[in-house]
Coordinates of C-alpha atoms and ligand atoms in Angstrom, one line a residue:
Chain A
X1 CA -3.8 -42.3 6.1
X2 CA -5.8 -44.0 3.2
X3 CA -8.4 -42.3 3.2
X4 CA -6.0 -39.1 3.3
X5 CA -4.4 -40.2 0.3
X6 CA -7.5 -41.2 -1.7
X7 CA -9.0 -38.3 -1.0
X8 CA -6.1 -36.2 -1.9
X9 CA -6.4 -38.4 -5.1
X10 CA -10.0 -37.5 -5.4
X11 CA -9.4 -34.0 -5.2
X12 CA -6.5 -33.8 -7.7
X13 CA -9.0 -35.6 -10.0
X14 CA -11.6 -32.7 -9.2
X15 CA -9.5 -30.0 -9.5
X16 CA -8.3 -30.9 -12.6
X17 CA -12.1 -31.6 -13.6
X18 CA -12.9 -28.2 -12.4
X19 CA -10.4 -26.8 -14.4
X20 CA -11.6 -28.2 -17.9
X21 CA -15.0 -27.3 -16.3
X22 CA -14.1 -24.5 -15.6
X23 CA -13.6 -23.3 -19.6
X24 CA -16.4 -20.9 -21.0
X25 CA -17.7 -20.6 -17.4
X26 CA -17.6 -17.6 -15.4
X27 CA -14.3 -19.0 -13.3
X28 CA -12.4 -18.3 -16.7
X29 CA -14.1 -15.1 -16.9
X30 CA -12.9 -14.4 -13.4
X31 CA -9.7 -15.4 -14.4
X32 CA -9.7 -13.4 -17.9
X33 CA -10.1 -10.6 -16.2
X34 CA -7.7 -11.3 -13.4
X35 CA -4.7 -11.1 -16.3
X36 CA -5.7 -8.5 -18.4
X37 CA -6.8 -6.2 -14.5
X38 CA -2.8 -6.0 -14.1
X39 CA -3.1 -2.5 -12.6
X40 CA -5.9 -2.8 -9.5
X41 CA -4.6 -5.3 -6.4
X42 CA -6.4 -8.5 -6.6
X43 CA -8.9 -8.9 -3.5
X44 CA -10.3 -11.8 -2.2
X45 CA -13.3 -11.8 -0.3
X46 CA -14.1 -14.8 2.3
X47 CA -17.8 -15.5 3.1
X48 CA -17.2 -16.9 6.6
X49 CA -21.2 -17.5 6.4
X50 CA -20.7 -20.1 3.5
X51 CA -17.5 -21.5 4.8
X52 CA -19.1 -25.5 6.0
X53 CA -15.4 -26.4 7.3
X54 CA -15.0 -29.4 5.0
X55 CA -11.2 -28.6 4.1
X56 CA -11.1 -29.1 0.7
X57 CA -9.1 -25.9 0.3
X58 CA -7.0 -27.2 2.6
X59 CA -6.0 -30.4 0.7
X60 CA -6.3 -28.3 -2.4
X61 CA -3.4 -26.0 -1.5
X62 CA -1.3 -28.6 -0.4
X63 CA -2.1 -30.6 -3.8
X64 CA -0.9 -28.0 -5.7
X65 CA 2.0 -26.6 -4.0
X66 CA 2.9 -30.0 -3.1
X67 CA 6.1 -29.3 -5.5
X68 CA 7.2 -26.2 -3.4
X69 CA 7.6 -27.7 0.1
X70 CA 10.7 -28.3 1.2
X71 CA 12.9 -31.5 1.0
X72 CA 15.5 -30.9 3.7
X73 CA 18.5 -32.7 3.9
X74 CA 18.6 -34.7 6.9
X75 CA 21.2 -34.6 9.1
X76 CA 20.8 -31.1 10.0
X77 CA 24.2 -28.9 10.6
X78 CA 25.2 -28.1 14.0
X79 CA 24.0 -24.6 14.1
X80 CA 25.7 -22.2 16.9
X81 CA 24.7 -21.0 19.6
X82 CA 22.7 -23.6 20.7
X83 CA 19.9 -21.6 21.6
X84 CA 19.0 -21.7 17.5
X85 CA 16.0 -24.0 17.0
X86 CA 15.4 -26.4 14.6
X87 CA 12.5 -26.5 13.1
X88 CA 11.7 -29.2 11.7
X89 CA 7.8 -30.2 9.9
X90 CA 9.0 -32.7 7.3
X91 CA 7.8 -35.4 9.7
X92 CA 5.0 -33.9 10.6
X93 CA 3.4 -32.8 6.7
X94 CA -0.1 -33.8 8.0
X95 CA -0.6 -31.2 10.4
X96 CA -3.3 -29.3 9.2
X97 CA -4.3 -27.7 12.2
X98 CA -2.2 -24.9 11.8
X99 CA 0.0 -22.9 9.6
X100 CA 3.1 -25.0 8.6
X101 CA 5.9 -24.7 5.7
X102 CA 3.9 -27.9 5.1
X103 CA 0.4 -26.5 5.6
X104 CA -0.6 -22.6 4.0
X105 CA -4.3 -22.5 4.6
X106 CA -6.2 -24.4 7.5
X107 CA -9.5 -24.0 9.0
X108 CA -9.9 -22.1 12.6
X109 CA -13.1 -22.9 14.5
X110 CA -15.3 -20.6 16.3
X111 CA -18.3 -20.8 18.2
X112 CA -20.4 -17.7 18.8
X113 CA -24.0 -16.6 20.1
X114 CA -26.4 -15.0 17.3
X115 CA -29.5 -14.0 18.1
X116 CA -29.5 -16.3 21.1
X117 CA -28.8 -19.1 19.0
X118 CA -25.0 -20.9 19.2
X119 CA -23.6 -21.5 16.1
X120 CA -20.1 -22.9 14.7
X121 CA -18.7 -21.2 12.3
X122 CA -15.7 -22.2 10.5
X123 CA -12.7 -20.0 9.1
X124 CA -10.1 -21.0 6.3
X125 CA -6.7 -18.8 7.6
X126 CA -3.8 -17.7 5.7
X127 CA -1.4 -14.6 4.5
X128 CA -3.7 -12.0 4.5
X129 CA -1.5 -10.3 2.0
X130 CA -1.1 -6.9 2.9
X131 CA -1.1 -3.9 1.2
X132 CA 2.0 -2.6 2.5
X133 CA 3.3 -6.0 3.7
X134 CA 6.2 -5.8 6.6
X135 CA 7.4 -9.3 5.8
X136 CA 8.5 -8.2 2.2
X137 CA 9.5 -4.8 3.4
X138 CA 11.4 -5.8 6.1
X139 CA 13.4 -8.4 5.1
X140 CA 17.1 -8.0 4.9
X141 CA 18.2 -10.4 1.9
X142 CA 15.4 -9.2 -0.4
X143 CA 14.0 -12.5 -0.3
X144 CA 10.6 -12.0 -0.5
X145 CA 8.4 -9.8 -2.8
X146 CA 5.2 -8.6 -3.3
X147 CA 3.9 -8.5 -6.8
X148 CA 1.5 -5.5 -8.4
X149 CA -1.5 -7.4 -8.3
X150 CA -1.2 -7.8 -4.2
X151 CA 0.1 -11.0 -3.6
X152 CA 3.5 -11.1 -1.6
X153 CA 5.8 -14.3 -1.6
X154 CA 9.0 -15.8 -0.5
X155 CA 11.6 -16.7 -2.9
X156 CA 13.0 -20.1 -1.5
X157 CA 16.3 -19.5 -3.3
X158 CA 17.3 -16.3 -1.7
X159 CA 15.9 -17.0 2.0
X160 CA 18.0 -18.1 4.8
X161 CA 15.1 -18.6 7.5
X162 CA 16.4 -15.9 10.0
X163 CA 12.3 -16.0 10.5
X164 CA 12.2 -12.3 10.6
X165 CA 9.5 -12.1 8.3
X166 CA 7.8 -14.3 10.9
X167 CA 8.1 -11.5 14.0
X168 CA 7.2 -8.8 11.7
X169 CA 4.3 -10.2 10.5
X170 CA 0.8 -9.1 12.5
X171 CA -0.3 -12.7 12.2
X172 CA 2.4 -15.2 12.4
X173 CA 2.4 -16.5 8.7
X174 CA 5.4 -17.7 7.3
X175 CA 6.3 -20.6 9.2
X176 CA 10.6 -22.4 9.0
X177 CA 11.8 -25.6 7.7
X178 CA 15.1 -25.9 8.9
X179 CA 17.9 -27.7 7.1
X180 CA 16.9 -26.5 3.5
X181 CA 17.6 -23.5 1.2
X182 CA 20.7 -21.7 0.1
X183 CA 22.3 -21.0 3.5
X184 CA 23.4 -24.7 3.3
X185 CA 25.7 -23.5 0.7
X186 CA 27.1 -20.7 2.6
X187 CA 27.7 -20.7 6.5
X188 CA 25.1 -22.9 7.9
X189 CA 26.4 -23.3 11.2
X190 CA 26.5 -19.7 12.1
X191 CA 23.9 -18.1 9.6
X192 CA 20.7 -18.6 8.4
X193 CA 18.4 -21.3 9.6
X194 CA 16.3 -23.0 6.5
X195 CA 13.6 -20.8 4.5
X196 CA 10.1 -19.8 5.6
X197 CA 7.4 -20.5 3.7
X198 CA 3.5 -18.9 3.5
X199 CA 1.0 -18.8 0.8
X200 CA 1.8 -17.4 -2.2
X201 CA -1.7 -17.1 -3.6
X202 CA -0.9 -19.2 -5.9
X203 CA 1.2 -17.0 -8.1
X204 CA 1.7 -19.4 -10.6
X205 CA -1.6 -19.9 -11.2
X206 CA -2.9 -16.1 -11.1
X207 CA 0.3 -16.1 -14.1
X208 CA -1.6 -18.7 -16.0
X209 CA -4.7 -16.5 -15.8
X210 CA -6.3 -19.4 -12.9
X211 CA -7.6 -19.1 -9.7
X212 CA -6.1 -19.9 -6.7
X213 CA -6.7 -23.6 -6.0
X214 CA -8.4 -23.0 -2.7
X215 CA -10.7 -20.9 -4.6
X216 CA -11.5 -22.7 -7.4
X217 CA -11.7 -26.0 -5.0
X218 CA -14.6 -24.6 -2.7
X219 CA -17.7 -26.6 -3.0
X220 CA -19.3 -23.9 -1.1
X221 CA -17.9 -20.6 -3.1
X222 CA -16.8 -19.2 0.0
X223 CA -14.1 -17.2 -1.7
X224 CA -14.2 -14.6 -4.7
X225 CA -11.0 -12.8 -6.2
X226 CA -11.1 -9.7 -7.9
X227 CA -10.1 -6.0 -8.4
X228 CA -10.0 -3.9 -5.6
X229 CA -12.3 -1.4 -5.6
X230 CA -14.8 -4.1 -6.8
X231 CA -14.6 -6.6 -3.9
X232 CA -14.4 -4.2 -1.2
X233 CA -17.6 -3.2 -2.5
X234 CA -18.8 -6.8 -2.8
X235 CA -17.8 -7.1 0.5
X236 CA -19.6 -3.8 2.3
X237 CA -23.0 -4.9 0.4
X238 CA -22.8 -8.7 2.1
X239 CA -21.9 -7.1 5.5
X240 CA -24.7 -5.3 4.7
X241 CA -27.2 -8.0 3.4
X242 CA -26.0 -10.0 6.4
X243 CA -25.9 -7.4 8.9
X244 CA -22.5 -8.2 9.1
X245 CA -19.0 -7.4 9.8
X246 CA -15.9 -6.9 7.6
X247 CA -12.3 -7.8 9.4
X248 CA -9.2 -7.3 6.5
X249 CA -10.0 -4.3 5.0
X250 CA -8.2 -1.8 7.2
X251 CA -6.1 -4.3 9.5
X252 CA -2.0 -3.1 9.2
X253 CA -3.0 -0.8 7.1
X254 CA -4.9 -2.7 4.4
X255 CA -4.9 -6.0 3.4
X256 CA -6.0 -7.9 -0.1
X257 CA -7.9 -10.3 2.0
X258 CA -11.3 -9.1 3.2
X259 CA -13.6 -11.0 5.9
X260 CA -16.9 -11.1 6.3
X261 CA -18.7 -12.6 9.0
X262 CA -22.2 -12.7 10.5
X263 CA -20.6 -12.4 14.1
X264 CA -18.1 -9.2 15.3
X265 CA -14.6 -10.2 15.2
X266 CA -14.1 -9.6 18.2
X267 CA -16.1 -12.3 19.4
X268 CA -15.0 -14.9 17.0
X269 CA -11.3 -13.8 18.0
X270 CA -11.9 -15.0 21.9
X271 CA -13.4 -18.1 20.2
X272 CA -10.7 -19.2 18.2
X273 CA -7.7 -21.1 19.3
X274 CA -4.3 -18.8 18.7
X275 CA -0.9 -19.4 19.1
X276 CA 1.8 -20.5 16.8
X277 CA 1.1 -20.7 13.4
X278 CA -2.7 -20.2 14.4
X279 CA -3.7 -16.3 14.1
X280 CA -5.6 -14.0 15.9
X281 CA -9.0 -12.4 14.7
X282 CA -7.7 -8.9 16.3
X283 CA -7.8 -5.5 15.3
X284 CA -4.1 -4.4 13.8
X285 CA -2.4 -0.8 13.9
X286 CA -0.8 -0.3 10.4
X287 CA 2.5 -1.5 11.5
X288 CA 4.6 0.4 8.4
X289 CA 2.8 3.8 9.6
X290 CA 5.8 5.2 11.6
X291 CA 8.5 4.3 8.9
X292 CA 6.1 6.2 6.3
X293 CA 5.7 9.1 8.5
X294 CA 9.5 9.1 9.5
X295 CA 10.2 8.6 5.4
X296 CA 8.2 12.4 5.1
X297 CA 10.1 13.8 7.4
X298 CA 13.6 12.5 5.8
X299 CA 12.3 14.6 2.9
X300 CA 12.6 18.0 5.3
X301 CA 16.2 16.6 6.7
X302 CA 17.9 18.0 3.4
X303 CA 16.1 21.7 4.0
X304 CA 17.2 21.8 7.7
X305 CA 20.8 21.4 6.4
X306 CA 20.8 24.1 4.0
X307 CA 18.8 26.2 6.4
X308 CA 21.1 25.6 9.1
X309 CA 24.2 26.5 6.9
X310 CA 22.6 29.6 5.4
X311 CA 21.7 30.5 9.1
X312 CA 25.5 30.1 10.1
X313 CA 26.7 32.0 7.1
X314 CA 24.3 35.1 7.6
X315 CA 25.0 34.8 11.0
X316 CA 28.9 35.2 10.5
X317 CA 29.1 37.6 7.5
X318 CA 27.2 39.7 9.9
X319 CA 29.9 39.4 12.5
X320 CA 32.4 40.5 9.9
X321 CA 30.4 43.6 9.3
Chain B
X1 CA 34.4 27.7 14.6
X2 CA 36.4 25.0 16.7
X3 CA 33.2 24.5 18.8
X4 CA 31.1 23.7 15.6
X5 CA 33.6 20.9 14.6
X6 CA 33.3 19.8 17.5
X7 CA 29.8 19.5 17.8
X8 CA 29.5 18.6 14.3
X9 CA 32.0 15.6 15.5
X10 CA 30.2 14.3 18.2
X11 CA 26.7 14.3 15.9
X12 CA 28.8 12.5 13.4
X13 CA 29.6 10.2 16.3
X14 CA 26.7 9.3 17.7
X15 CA 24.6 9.3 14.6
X16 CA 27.0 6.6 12.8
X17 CA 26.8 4.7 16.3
X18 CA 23.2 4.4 16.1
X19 CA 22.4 3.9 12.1
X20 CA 24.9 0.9 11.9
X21 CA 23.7 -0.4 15.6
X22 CA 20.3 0.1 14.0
X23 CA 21.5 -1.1 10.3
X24 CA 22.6 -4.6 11.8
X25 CA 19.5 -4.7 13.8
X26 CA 17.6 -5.2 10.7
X27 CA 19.6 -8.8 10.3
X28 CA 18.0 -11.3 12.9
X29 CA 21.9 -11.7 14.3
X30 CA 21.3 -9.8 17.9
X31 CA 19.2 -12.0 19.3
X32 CA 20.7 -14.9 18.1
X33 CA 23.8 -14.4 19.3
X34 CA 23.0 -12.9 22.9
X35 CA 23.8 -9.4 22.0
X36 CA 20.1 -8.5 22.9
X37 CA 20.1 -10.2 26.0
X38 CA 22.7 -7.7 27.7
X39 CA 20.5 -5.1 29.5
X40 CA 19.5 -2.6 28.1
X41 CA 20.2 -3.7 24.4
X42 CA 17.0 -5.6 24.2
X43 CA 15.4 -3.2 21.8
X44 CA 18.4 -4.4 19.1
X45 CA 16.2 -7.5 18.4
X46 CA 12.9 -6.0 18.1
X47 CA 12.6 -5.1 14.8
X48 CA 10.1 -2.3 14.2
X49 CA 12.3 -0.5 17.1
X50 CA 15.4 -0.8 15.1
X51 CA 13.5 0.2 11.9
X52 CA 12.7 3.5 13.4
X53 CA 15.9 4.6 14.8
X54 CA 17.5 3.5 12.0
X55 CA 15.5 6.5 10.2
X56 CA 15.8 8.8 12.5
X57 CA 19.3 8.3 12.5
X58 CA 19.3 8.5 8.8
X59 CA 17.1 11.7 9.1
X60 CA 19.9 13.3 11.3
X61 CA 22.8 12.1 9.2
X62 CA 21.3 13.7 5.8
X63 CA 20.7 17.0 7.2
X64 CA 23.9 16.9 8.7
X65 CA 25.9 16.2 5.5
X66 CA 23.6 19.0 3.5
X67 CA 24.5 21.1 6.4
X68 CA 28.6 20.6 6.0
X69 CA 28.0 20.6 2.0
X70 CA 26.6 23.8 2.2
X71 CA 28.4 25.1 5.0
X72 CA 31.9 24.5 2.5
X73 CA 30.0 25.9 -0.4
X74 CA 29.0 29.0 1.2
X75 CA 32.4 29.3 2.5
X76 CA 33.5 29.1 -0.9
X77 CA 36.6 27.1 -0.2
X78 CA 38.2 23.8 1.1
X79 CA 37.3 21.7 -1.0
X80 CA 41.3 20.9 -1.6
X81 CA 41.5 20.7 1.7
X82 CA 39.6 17.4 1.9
X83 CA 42.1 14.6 2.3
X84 CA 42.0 11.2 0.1
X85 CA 40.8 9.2 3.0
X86 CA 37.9 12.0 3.7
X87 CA 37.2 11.8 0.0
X88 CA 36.4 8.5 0.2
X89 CA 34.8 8.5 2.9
X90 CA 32.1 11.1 1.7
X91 CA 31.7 8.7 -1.5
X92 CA 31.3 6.1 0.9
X93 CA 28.4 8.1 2.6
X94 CA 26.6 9.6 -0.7
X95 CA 26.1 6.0 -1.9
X96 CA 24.7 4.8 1.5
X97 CA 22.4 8.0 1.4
X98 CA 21.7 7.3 -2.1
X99 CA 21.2 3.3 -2.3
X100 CA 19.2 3.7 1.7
X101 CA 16.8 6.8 0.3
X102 CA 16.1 4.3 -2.5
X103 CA 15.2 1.5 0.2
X104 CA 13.0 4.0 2.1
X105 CA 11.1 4.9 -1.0
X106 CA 10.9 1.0 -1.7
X107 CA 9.3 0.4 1.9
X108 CA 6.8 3.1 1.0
X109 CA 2.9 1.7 0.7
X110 CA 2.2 1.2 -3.4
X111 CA 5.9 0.8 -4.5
X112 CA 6.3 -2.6 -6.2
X113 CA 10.2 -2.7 -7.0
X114 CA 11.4 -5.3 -8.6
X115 CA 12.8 -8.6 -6.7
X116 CA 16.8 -8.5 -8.3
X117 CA 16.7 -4.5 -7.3
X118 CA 15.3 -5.1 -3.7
X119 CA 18.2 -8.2 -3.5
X120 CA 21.0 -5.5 -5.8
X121 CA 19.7 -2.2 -2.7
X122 CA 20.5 -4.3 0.3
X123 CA 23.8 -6.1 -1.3
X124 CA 25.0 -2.5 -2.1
X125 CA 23.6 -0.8 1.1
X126 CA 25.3 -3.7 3.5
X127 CA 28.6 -3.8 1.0
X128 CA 29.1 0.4 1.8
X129 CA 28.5 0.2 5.4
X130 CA 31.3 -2.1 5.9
X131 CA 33.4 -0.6 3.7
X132 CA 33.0 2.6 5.8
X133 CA 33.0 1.0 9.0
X134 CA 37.0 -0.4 7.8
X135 CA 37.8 2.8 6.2
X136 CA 36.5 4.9 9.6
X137 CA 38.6 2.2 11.5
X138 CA 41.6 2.9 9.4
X139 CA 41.4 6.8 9.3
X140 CA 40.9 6.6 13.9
X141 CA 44.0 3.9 14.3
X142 CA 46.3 6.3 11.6
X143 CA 44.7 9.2 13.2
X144 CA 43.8 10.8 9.2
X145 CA 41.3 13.9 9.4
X146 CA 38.7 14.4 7.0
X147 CA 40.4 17.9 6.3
X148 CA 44.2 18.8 6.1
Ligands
SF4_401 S1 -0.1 -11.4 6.6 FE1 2.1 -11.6 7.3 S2 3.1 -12.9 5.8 FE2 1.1 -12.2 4.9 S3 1.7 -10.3 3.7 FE3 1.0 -9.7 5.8 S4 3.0 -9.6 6.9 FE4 3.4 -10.8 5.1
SF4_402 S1 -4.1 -19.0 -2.5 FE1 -3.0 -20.9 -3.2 S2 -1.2 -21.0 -1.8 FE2 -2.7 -19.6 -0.8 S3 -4.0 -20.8 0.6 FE3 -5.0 -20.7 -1.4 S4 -4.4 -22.6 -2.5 FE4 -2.9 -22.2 -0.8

């Protein structure tokens, strides 16, 4: 636990070095750019090659969100039917082994064969941030959102932690706390369940023209962010140099978080430990492609009708004849 | 003529059966509270299933109002003939078209709307249904047609 809390202290020192480091050097040009590119999706790219596992994104991200996790108020209402489960990480804020309203970014392992040699190859995991992203779409309140350079985030205030963002997500992300948030307020024992939380790239700090912390953090420069059209091509020239492969890019659809490893997914996705909280490596079908499909075809619904009035009317003026 | 109400009745029916089914599907209630547990009504709590039929229902519904709007305008009458519950009711339905085509268009790939009109679009989309649902409870118990 000390040396948790030291090196948490360490870190906050260094990121705040970083930062005044960081003026005049090409991290403020990144993020320069980063404001005034307001119409192109940010991208980031993640060199899985680089990534030496150490976790200081990991602490980073908690550092500087520390003052977005929930404080829940303990104890939690009775919640009906009893089959609703609480959730409840506030005791448990050092698990960093997998995705928790406590923990946004953790490191998956994976071991894999490379030209006969075995190697371990670490992966820092999070909200992939997807182009079209179901958890947004599909939630009911409006609590989250996804903002025009990519990134997509809860709104604590608004969500009640029905955890639907959680099922519709490909990947299990956003994670519950229960017994916080505004369903409290309203009818706690029959609706709503806490709020979810996820990363939110680091919204705040994209605003003030930063870099995410778990960027910025990396002693290793596993992670660049930038326009679009610029990473992916960053992205296909390393898969390239590295004879590599590229996982992100096309999953649900798209995603603002781009891969690259020197192993096929595939393979790192038998590797890695999955389950709750911890997600898969696995090819994903673009899970908002039948609603865009079916949204076309709403477009012809308004034609049938007229067609199919016309039709009647033709039909029975002719009967009058 | 009497067939075609009929008909007309039954899509009604069914179609309003399935988009508000479908509508409260997209609240994480049904499982929750059993409802999806009942055989057969499992697909209420998954969510991408509900998604769907809630827009095919939708896609049924529209054409099925242009059809009736255009089937009175090429008439060229009855209009007077609607009755004041009816009336409503068709306001009640033109704003759930309206505020739900503006929720399709937000779940579209691309389409950044802002969060208070994403929060404003489901208030008013949830706010309608159940107005309709009373009303449409109302005008079966009083036994009040949609035309005199
Ligand atoms: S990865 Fe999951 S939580 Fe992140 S944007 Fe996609 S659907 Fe949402
Ligand atoms: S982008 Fe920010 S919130 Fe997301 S994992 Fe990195 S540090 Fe955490």
């Amino acid at each position: 636990m000390t040396s948790k809390i030291s090196r948490r202290a360490f870190l906050k020192g260094s990121i705040t070095a970083a930062g005044s480091v960081a003026a005049g050097t090409s991290i403020a040009r990144a993020a320069k750019s980063l404001t005034s590119e307001k119409k192109e999706p940010l991208v980031t790219l993640l060199d899985i090659s680089k990534c030496i596992g150490c976790e200081e994104c990991v602490y980073a991200c908690q550092e500087v969100n520390e003052n977005k996790y929930p404080e829940p108020e303990k104890p939690f209402p009775k919640m009906y039917p009893s089959r609703v489960p609480i959730q409840d990480w506030s005791d448990k804020r050092d698990v960093i082994d997998r995705l928790t309203p406590y923990n946004w970014l953790f490191i998956q392992h994976a071991s894999a064969t490379v030209n006969g040699e075995e190697i371990e190859l670490t992966i820092p995991r999070r909200c992939m941030h997807c182009d079209n992203p179901p958890c947004v779409k599909l939630c009911p309140w409006g609590a989250l959102k996804q903002e025009e350079n990519g990134l997509s985030r809860i709104d604590s205030d608004i969500c009640l932690g029905g955890s639907k963002c959680n099922k519709v997500c490909p990947w299990d992300v956003p994670q519950r706390q229960t017994g916080v948030g505004i369903y409290l307020d309203l009818l706690p024992a029959l609706a709503g369940n806490g709020v979810m939380y996820k990363c939110d790239r680091c919204y705040n700090r994209l605003e003030k023209g930063e870099v995410p912390a778990c960027i910025e953090v990396c002693p290793e420069d596993v992670q660049t962010i930038g326009p679009k059209s610029e990473i992916i091509e960053k992205a296909h020239a390393l898969a390239r140099e590295m004879n590599g492969y590229i996982y992100g890019e096309h999953e649900n659809g798209g995603t603002n978080t781009i891969y690259v490893s020197p192993v096929p997914f595939e393979q790192l996705n038998l590797s890695i430990e999955q389950g709750k909280g911890k997600p898969h490596l696995a090819k994903v079908k673009n899970m908002m492609a039948d609603g865009t499909n079916l949204a076309k075809a709403m477009l012809i619904a308004p034609l049938a009708g007229v067609a199919a009035a016309f039709g009647k009317f033709y039909l029975s003026s002719k009967e009058d004849k | 003529m009497k067939t075609t109400g009929k008909t007309r009745k039954y899509i009604y029916t069914i179609t309003l059966f399935f988009i508000v089914l479908s509508g409260f599907g997209q609240m994480p209630i049904f499982k929750r509270y059993y409802i999806s547990d009942i055989p057969g009504l499992g697909w209420l709590a998954q969510f991408y299933v509900t998604h769907i039929i809630h827009y095919v229902a939708a896609i049924v519904l529209i054409a099925l109002v242009i059809y009736i709007l255009f089937d009175f305008i090429f008439n060229g009458s009855g209009l007077n003939k609607i009755t004041g519950s009816g009336y409503f009711k068709i306001v009640l339905i033109a704003g759930l078209i309206v505020s739900g085509s503006f929720m399709v268009i937000k779940n579209l790939p691309d389409i950044y709307f802002s969060h208070n009109s994403i929060i404003v679009l489901d208030l008013v989309h949830v706010s309608l249904c159940m107005m309709l649902l009373f009303v449409s409870l109302y005008t079966r118990i009083r036994k009040k047609r949609w035309v005199n």
